[in-house]
Amino acid sequence: MKKLEGTWLLSREENSEDILVYRPNTYAFPPSRGRTGFAIKPYGRFEQFDIAPTDGLAGRPGAWTLDRGTHLRVNLTEGPDPSYTLEIVSLDTVKRILKVRRLP
């Protein structure tokens, strides 16, 4: 889990079919009106970043747990879609690319 900790933003240009691609917030993304993402923090803390009305980011706090070694269960404290699961498809720690699939 230490390798997953950090702030990840959606690199929608690299998405394919049902695989969502995330890169660290320090990555040189191409221009965009905004990018959603999340922060995986120590001790089970989580923050989801949604597009704010002013095109910035609005954070929603929550918590995460890891199930079966590859399923990141997210529980947000407020807003729509308060709970969901991300299946970790791959994590390239050299290129810093996280690929996930959102499960129903």
mmCIF file of the C-alpha atoms, coordinates in Angstrom:
data_MODEL
# 
_entry.id   MODEL 
# 
loop_
_atom_site.group_PDB 
_atom_site.id 
_atom_site.type_symbol 
_atom_site.label_atom_id 
_atom_site.label_alt_id 
_atom_site.label_comp_id 
_atom_site.label_asym_id 
_atom_site.label_entity_id 
_atom_site.label_seq_id 
_atom_site.pdbx_PDB_ins_code 
_atom_site.Cartn_x 
_atom_site.Cartn_y 
_atom_site.Cartn_z 
_atom_site.occupancy 
_atom_site.B_iso_or_equiv 
_atom_site.pdbx_formal_charge 
_atom_site.auth_seq_id 
_atom_site.auth_comp_id 
_atom_site.auth_asym_id 
_atom_site.auth_atom_id 
_atom_site.pdbx_PDB_model_num 
ATOM 1   C CA . MET A 1 1   ? 0.000   0.000  0.000   1.00 0.00 ? 1   MET A CA 1 
ATOM 2   C CA . LYS A 1 2   ? 2.917   2.390  0.538   1.00 0.00 ? 2   LYS A CA 1 
ATOM 3   C CA . LYS A 1 3   ? 3.437   2.388  -3.245  1.00 0.00 ? 3   LYS A CA 1 
ATOM 4   C CA . LEU A 1 4   ? -0.178  3.486  -3.769  1.00 0.00 ? 4   LEU A CA 1 
ATOM 5   C CA . GLU A 1 5   ? -0.016  6.382  -1.332  1.00 0.00 ? 5   GLU A CA 1 
ATOM 6   C CA . GLY A 1 6   ? -0.116  9.796  -2.955  1.00 0.00 ? 6   GLY A CA 1 
ATOM 7   C CA . THR A 1 7   ? -2.329  11.952 -5.124  1.00 0.00 ? 7   THR A CA 1 
ATOM 8   C CA . TRP A 1 8   ? -3.447  10.370 -8.393  1.00 0.00 ? 8   TRP A CA 1 
ATOM 9   C CA . LEU A 1 9   ? -5.198  12.221 -11.232 1.00 0.00 ? 9   LEU A CA 1 
ATOM 10  C CA . LEU A 1 10  ? -7.110  10.668 -14.102 1.00 0.00 ? 10  LEU A CA 1 
ATOM 11  C CA . SER A 1 11  ? -5.179  10.551 -17.370 1.00 0.00 ? 11  SER A CA 1 
ATOM 12  C CA . ARG A 1 12  ? -8.303  10.039 -19.479 1.00 0.00 ? 12  ARG A CA 1 
ATOM 13  C CA . GLU A 1 13  ? -6.288  10.250 -22.698 1.00 0.00 ? 13  GLU A CA 1 
ATOM 14  C CA . GLU A 1 14  ? -4.771  6.883  -21.763 1.00 0.00 ? 14  GLU A CA 1 
ATOM 15  C CA . ASN A 1 15  ? -7.982  5.125  -20.663 1.00 0.00 ? 15  ASN A CA 1 
ATOM 16  C CA . SER A 1 16  ? -9.001  2.049  -22.627 1.00 0.00 ? 16  SER A CA 1 
ATOM 17  C CA . GLU A 1 17  ? -12.367 0.293  -22.485 1.00 0.00 ? 17  GLU A CA 1 
ATOM 18  C CA . ASP A 1 18  ? -13.064 -0.211 -18.769 1.00 0.00 ? 18  ASP A CA 1 
ATOM 19  C CA . ILE A 1 19  ? -9.512  0.525  -17.559 1.00 0.00 ? 19  ILE A CA 1 
ATOM 20  C CA . LEU A 1 20  ? -8.964  3.916  -15.912 1.00 0.00 ? 20  LEU A CA 1 
ATOM 21  C CA . VAL A 1 21  ? -5.404  5.255  -15.944 1.00 0.00 ? 21  VAL A CA 1 
ATOM 22  C CA . TYR A 1 22  ? -4.101  7.493  -13.167 1.00 0.00 ? 22  TYR A CA 1 
ATOM 23  C CA . ARG A 1 23  ? -0.806  9.332  -12.850 1.00 0.00 ? 23  ARG A CA 1 
ATOM 24  C CA . PRO A 1 24  ? 0.707   11.282 -9.951  1.00 0.00 ? 24  PRO A CA 1 
ATOM 25  C CA . ASN A 1 25  ? -0.394  14.891 -9.645  1.00 0.00 ? 25  ASN A CA 1 
ATOM 26  C CA . THR A 1 26  ? 3.213   15.900 -10.478 1.00 0.00 ? 26  THR A CA 1 
ATOM 27  C CA . TYR A 1 27  ? 2.957   14.400 -13.984 1.00 0.00 ? 27  TYR A CA 1 
ATOM 28  C CA . ALA A 1 28  ? 3.079   16.848 -16.945 1.00 0.00 ? 28  ALA A CA 1 
ATOM 29  C CA . PHE A 1 29  ? -0.482  16.328 -18.192 1.00 0.00 ? 29  PHE A CA 1 
ATOM 30  C CA . PRO A 1 30  ? -1.655  17.887 -21.465 1.00 0.00 ? 30  PRO A CA 1 
ATOM 31  C CA . PRO A 1 31  ? -4.000  20.872 -21.060 1.00 0.00 ? 31  PRO A CA 1 
ATOM 32  C CA . SER A 1 32  ? -7.441  20.018 -19.694 1.00 0.00 ? 32  SER A CA 1 
ATOM 33  C CA . ARG A 1 33  ? -10.434 21.812 -18.175 1.00 0.00 ? 33  ARG A CA 1 
ATOM 34  C CA . GLY A 1 34  ? -9.947  19.767 -15.053 1.00 0.00 ? 34  GLY A CA 1 
ATOM 35  C CA . ARG A 1 35  ? -9.005  16.316 -13.854 1.00 0.00 ? 35  ARG A CA 1 
ATOM 36  C CA . THR A 1 36  ? -10.666 14.158 -11.272 1.00 0.00 ? 36  THR A CA 1 
ATOM 37  C CA . GLY A 1 37  ? -8.655  11.956 -8.995  1.00 0.00 ? 37  GLY A CA 1 
ATOM 38  C CA . PHE A 1 38  ? -8.004  10.881 -5.451  1.00 0.00 ? 38  PHE A CA 1 
ATOM 39  C CA . ALA A 1 39  ? -5.444  10.809 -2.673  1.00 0.00 ? 39  ALA A CA 1 
ATOM 40  C CA . ILE A 1 40  ? -4.631  7.593  -0.879  1.00 0.00 ? 40  ILE A CA 1 
ATOM 41  C CA . LYS A 1 41  ? -3.328  8.545  2.543   1.00 0.00 ? 41  LYS A CA 1 
ATOM 42  C CA . PRO A 1 42  ? -1.839  6.587  5.446   1.00 0.00 ? 42  PRO A CA 1 
ATOM 43  C CA . TYR A 1 43  ? -4.017  5.006  8.124   1.00 0.00 ? 43  TYR A CA 1 
ATOM 44  C CA . GLY A 1 44  ? -6.937  4.370  5.768   1.00 0.00 ? 44  GLY A CA 1 
ATOM 45  C CA . ARG A 1 45  ? -7.646  8.008  4.942   1.00 0.00 ? 45  ARG A CA 1 
ATOM 46  C CA . PHE A 1 46  ? -8.872  8.830  1.426   1.00 0.00 ? 46  PHE A CA 1 
ATOM 47  C CA . GLU A 1 47  ? -9.878  11.976 -0.441  1.00 0.00 ? 47  GLU A CA 1 
ATOM 48  C CA . GLN A 1 48  ? -11.702 12.021 -3.756  1.00 0.00 ? 48  GLN A CA 1 
ATOM 49  C CA . PHE A 1 49  ? -11.260 15.027 -6.034  1.00 0.00 ? 49  PHE A CA 1 
ATOM 50  C CA . ASP A 1 50  ? -14.228 16.066 -8.175  1.00 0.00 ? 50  ASP A CA 1 
ATOM 51  C CA . ILE A 1 51  ? -14.464 18.975 -10.599 1.00 0.00 ? 51  ILE A CA 1 
ATOM 52  C CA . ALA A 1 52  ? -15.692 22.041 -8.697  1.00 0.00 ? 52  ALA A CA 1 
ATOM 53  C CA . PRO A 1 53  ? -18.151 24.542 -10.218 1.00 0.00 ? 53  PRO A CA 1 
ATOM 54  C CA . THR A 1 54  ? -15.209 26.920 -10.815 1.00 0.00 ? 54  THR A CA 1 
ATOM 55  C CA . ASP A 1 55  ? -13.240 24.195 -12.715 1.00 0.00 ? 55  ASP A CA 1 
ATOM 56  C CA . GLY A 1 56  ? -10.949 23.630 -9.741  1.00 0.00 ? 56  GLY A CA 1 
ATOM 57  C CA . LEU A 1 57  ? -11.016 20.537 -7.553  1.00 0.00 ? 57  LEU A CA 1 
ATOM 58  C CA . ALA A 1 58  ? -13.390 19.872 -4.668  1.00 0.00 ? 58  ALA A CA 1 
ATOM 59  C CA . GLY A 1 59  ? -12.276 17.245 -2.180  1.00 0.00 ? 59  GLY A CA 1 
ATOM 60  C CA . ARG A 1 60  ? -14.565 14.722 -0.488  1.00 0.00 ? 60  ARG A CA 1 
ATOM 61  C CA . PRO A 1 61  ? -13.058 12.891 2.495   1.00 0.00 ? 61  PRO A CA 1 
ATOM 62  C CA . GLY A 1 62  ? -13.453 9.225  3.156   1.00 0.00 ? 62  GLY A CA 1 
ATOM 63  C CA . ALA A 1 63  ? -11.685 6.019  4.049   1.00 0.00 ? 63  ALA A CA 1 
ATOM 64  C CA . TRP A 1 64  ? -10.189 3.072  2.179   1.00 0.00 ? 64  TRP A CA 1 
ATOM 65  C CA . THR A 1 65  ? -9.534  -0.581 2.919   1.00 0.00 ? 65  THR A CA 1 
ATOM 66  C CA . LEU A 1 66  ? -7.732  -3.175 0.841   1.00 0.00 ? 66  LEU A CA 1 
ATOM 67  C CA . ASP A 1 67  ? -9.603  -6.413 0.182   1.00 0.00 ? 67  ASP A CA 1 
ATOM 68  C CA . ARG A 1 68  ? -8.119  -9.530 -1.450  1.00 0.00 ? 68  ARG A CA 1 
ATOM 69  C CA . GLY A 1 69  ? -4.895  -7.630 -2.141  1.00 0.00 ? 69  GLY A CA 1 
ATOM 70  C CA . THR A 1 70  ? -6.249  -5.973 -5.288  1.00 0.00 ? 70  THR A CA 1 
ATOM 71  C CA . HIS A 1 71  ? -9.607  -4.429 -4.359  1.00 0.00 ? 71  HIS A CA 1 
ATOM 72  C CA . LEU A 1 72  ? -9.534  -0.906 -2.965  1.00 0.00 ? 72  LEU A CA 1 
ATOM 73  C CA . ARG A 1 73  ? -12.834 -0.310 -1.169  1.00 0.00 ? 73  ARG A CA 1 
ATOM 74  C CA . VAL A 1 74  ? -13.674 3.384  -0.842  1.00 0.00 ? 74  VAL A CA 1 
ATOM 75  C CA . ASN A 1 75  ? -16.248 4.856  1.544   1.00 0.00 ? 75  ASN A CA 1 
ATOM 76  C CA . LEU A 1 76  ? -16.815 8.610  1.225   1.00 0.00 ? 76  LEU A CA 1 
ATOM 77  C CA . THR A 1 77  ? -18.468 10.568 4.018   1.00 0.00 ? 77  THR A CA 1 
ATOM 78  C CA . GLU A 1 78  ? -20.692 12.675 1.744   1.00 0.00 ? 78  GLU A CA 1 
ATOM 79  C CA . GLY A 1 79  ? -22.019 13.265 -1.760  1.00 0.00 ? 79  GLY A CA 1 
ATOM 80  C CA . PRO A 1 80  ? -23.207 10.986 -4.545  1.00 0.00 ? 80  PRO A CA 1 
ATOM 81  C CA . ASP A 1 81  ? -21.698 7.528  -4.970  1.00 0.00 ? 81  ASP A CA 1 
ATOM 82  C CA . PRO A 1 82  ? -20.489 7.305  -1.363  1.00 0.00 ? 82  PRO A CA 1 
ATOM 83  C CA . SER A 1 83  ? -19.110 3.758  -1.680  1.00 0.00 ? 83  SER A CA 1 
ATOM 84  C CA . TYR A 1 84  ? -17.356 1.969  -4.513  1.00 0.00 ? 84  TYR A CA 1 
ATOM 85  C CA . THR A 1 85  ? -14.591 -0.522 -5.235  1.00 0.00 ? 85  THR A CA 1 
ATOM 86  C CA . LEU A 1 86  ? -11.586 -0.132 -7.526  1.00 0.00 ? 86  LEU A CA 1 
ATOM 87  C CA . GLU A 1 87  ? -9.831  -3.240 -8.758  1.00 0.00 ? 87  GLU A CA 1 
ATOM 88  C CA . ILE A 1 88  ? -6.114  -2.552 -9.053  1.00 0.00 ? 88  ILE A CA 1 
ATOM 89  C CA . VAL A 1 89  ? -5.162  -3.914 -12.476 1.00 0.00 ? 89  VAL A CA 1 
ATOM 90  C CA . SER A 1 90  ? -1.538  -2.780 -12.412 1.00 0.00 ? 90  SER A CA 1 
ATOM 91  C CA . LEU A 1 91  ? 0.860   -0.384 -10.749 1.00 0.00 ? 91  LEU A CA 1 
ATOM 92  C CA . ASP A 1 92  ? 4.089   0.531  -12.525 1.00 0.00 ? 92  ASP A CA 1 
ATOM 93  C CA . THR A 1 93  ? 6.255   2.117  -9.839  1.00 0.00 ? 93  THR A CA 1 
ATOM 94  C CA . VAL A 1 94  ? 8.950   3.140  -12.332 1.00 0.00 ? 94  VAL A CA 1 
ATOM 95  C CA . LYS A 1 95  ? 6.669   4.932  -14.824 1.00 0.00 ? 95  LYS A CA 1 
ATOM 96  C CA . ARG A 1 96  ? 4.240   5.801  -11.990 1.00 0.00 ? 96  ARG A CA 1 
ATOM 97  C CA . ILE A 1 97  ? 1.114   4.582  -13.757 1.00 0.00 ? 97  ILE A CA 1 
ATOM 98  C CA . LEU A 1 98  ? -1.846  3.182  -11.828 1.00 0.00 ? 98  LEU A CA 1 
ATOM 99  C CA . LYS A 1 99  ? -4.476  1.241  -13.786 1.00 0.00 ? 99  LYS A CA 1 
ATOM 100 C CA . VAL A 1 100 ? -7.783  0.390  -12.150 1.00 0.00 ? 100 VAL A CA 1 
ATOM 101 C CA . ARG A 1 101 ? -11.211 -0.931 -13.040 1.00 0.00 ? 101 ARG A CA 1 
ATOM 102 C CA . ARG A 1 102 ? -14.255 0.418  -11.207 1.00 0.00 ? 102 ARG A CA 1 
ATOM 103 C CA . LEU A 1 103 ? -16.381 -2.517 -10.122 1.00 0.00 ? 103 LEU A CA 1 
ATOM 104 C CA . PRO A 1 104 ? -20.214 -2.396 -10.056 1.00 0.00 ? 104 PRO A CA 1 
# 
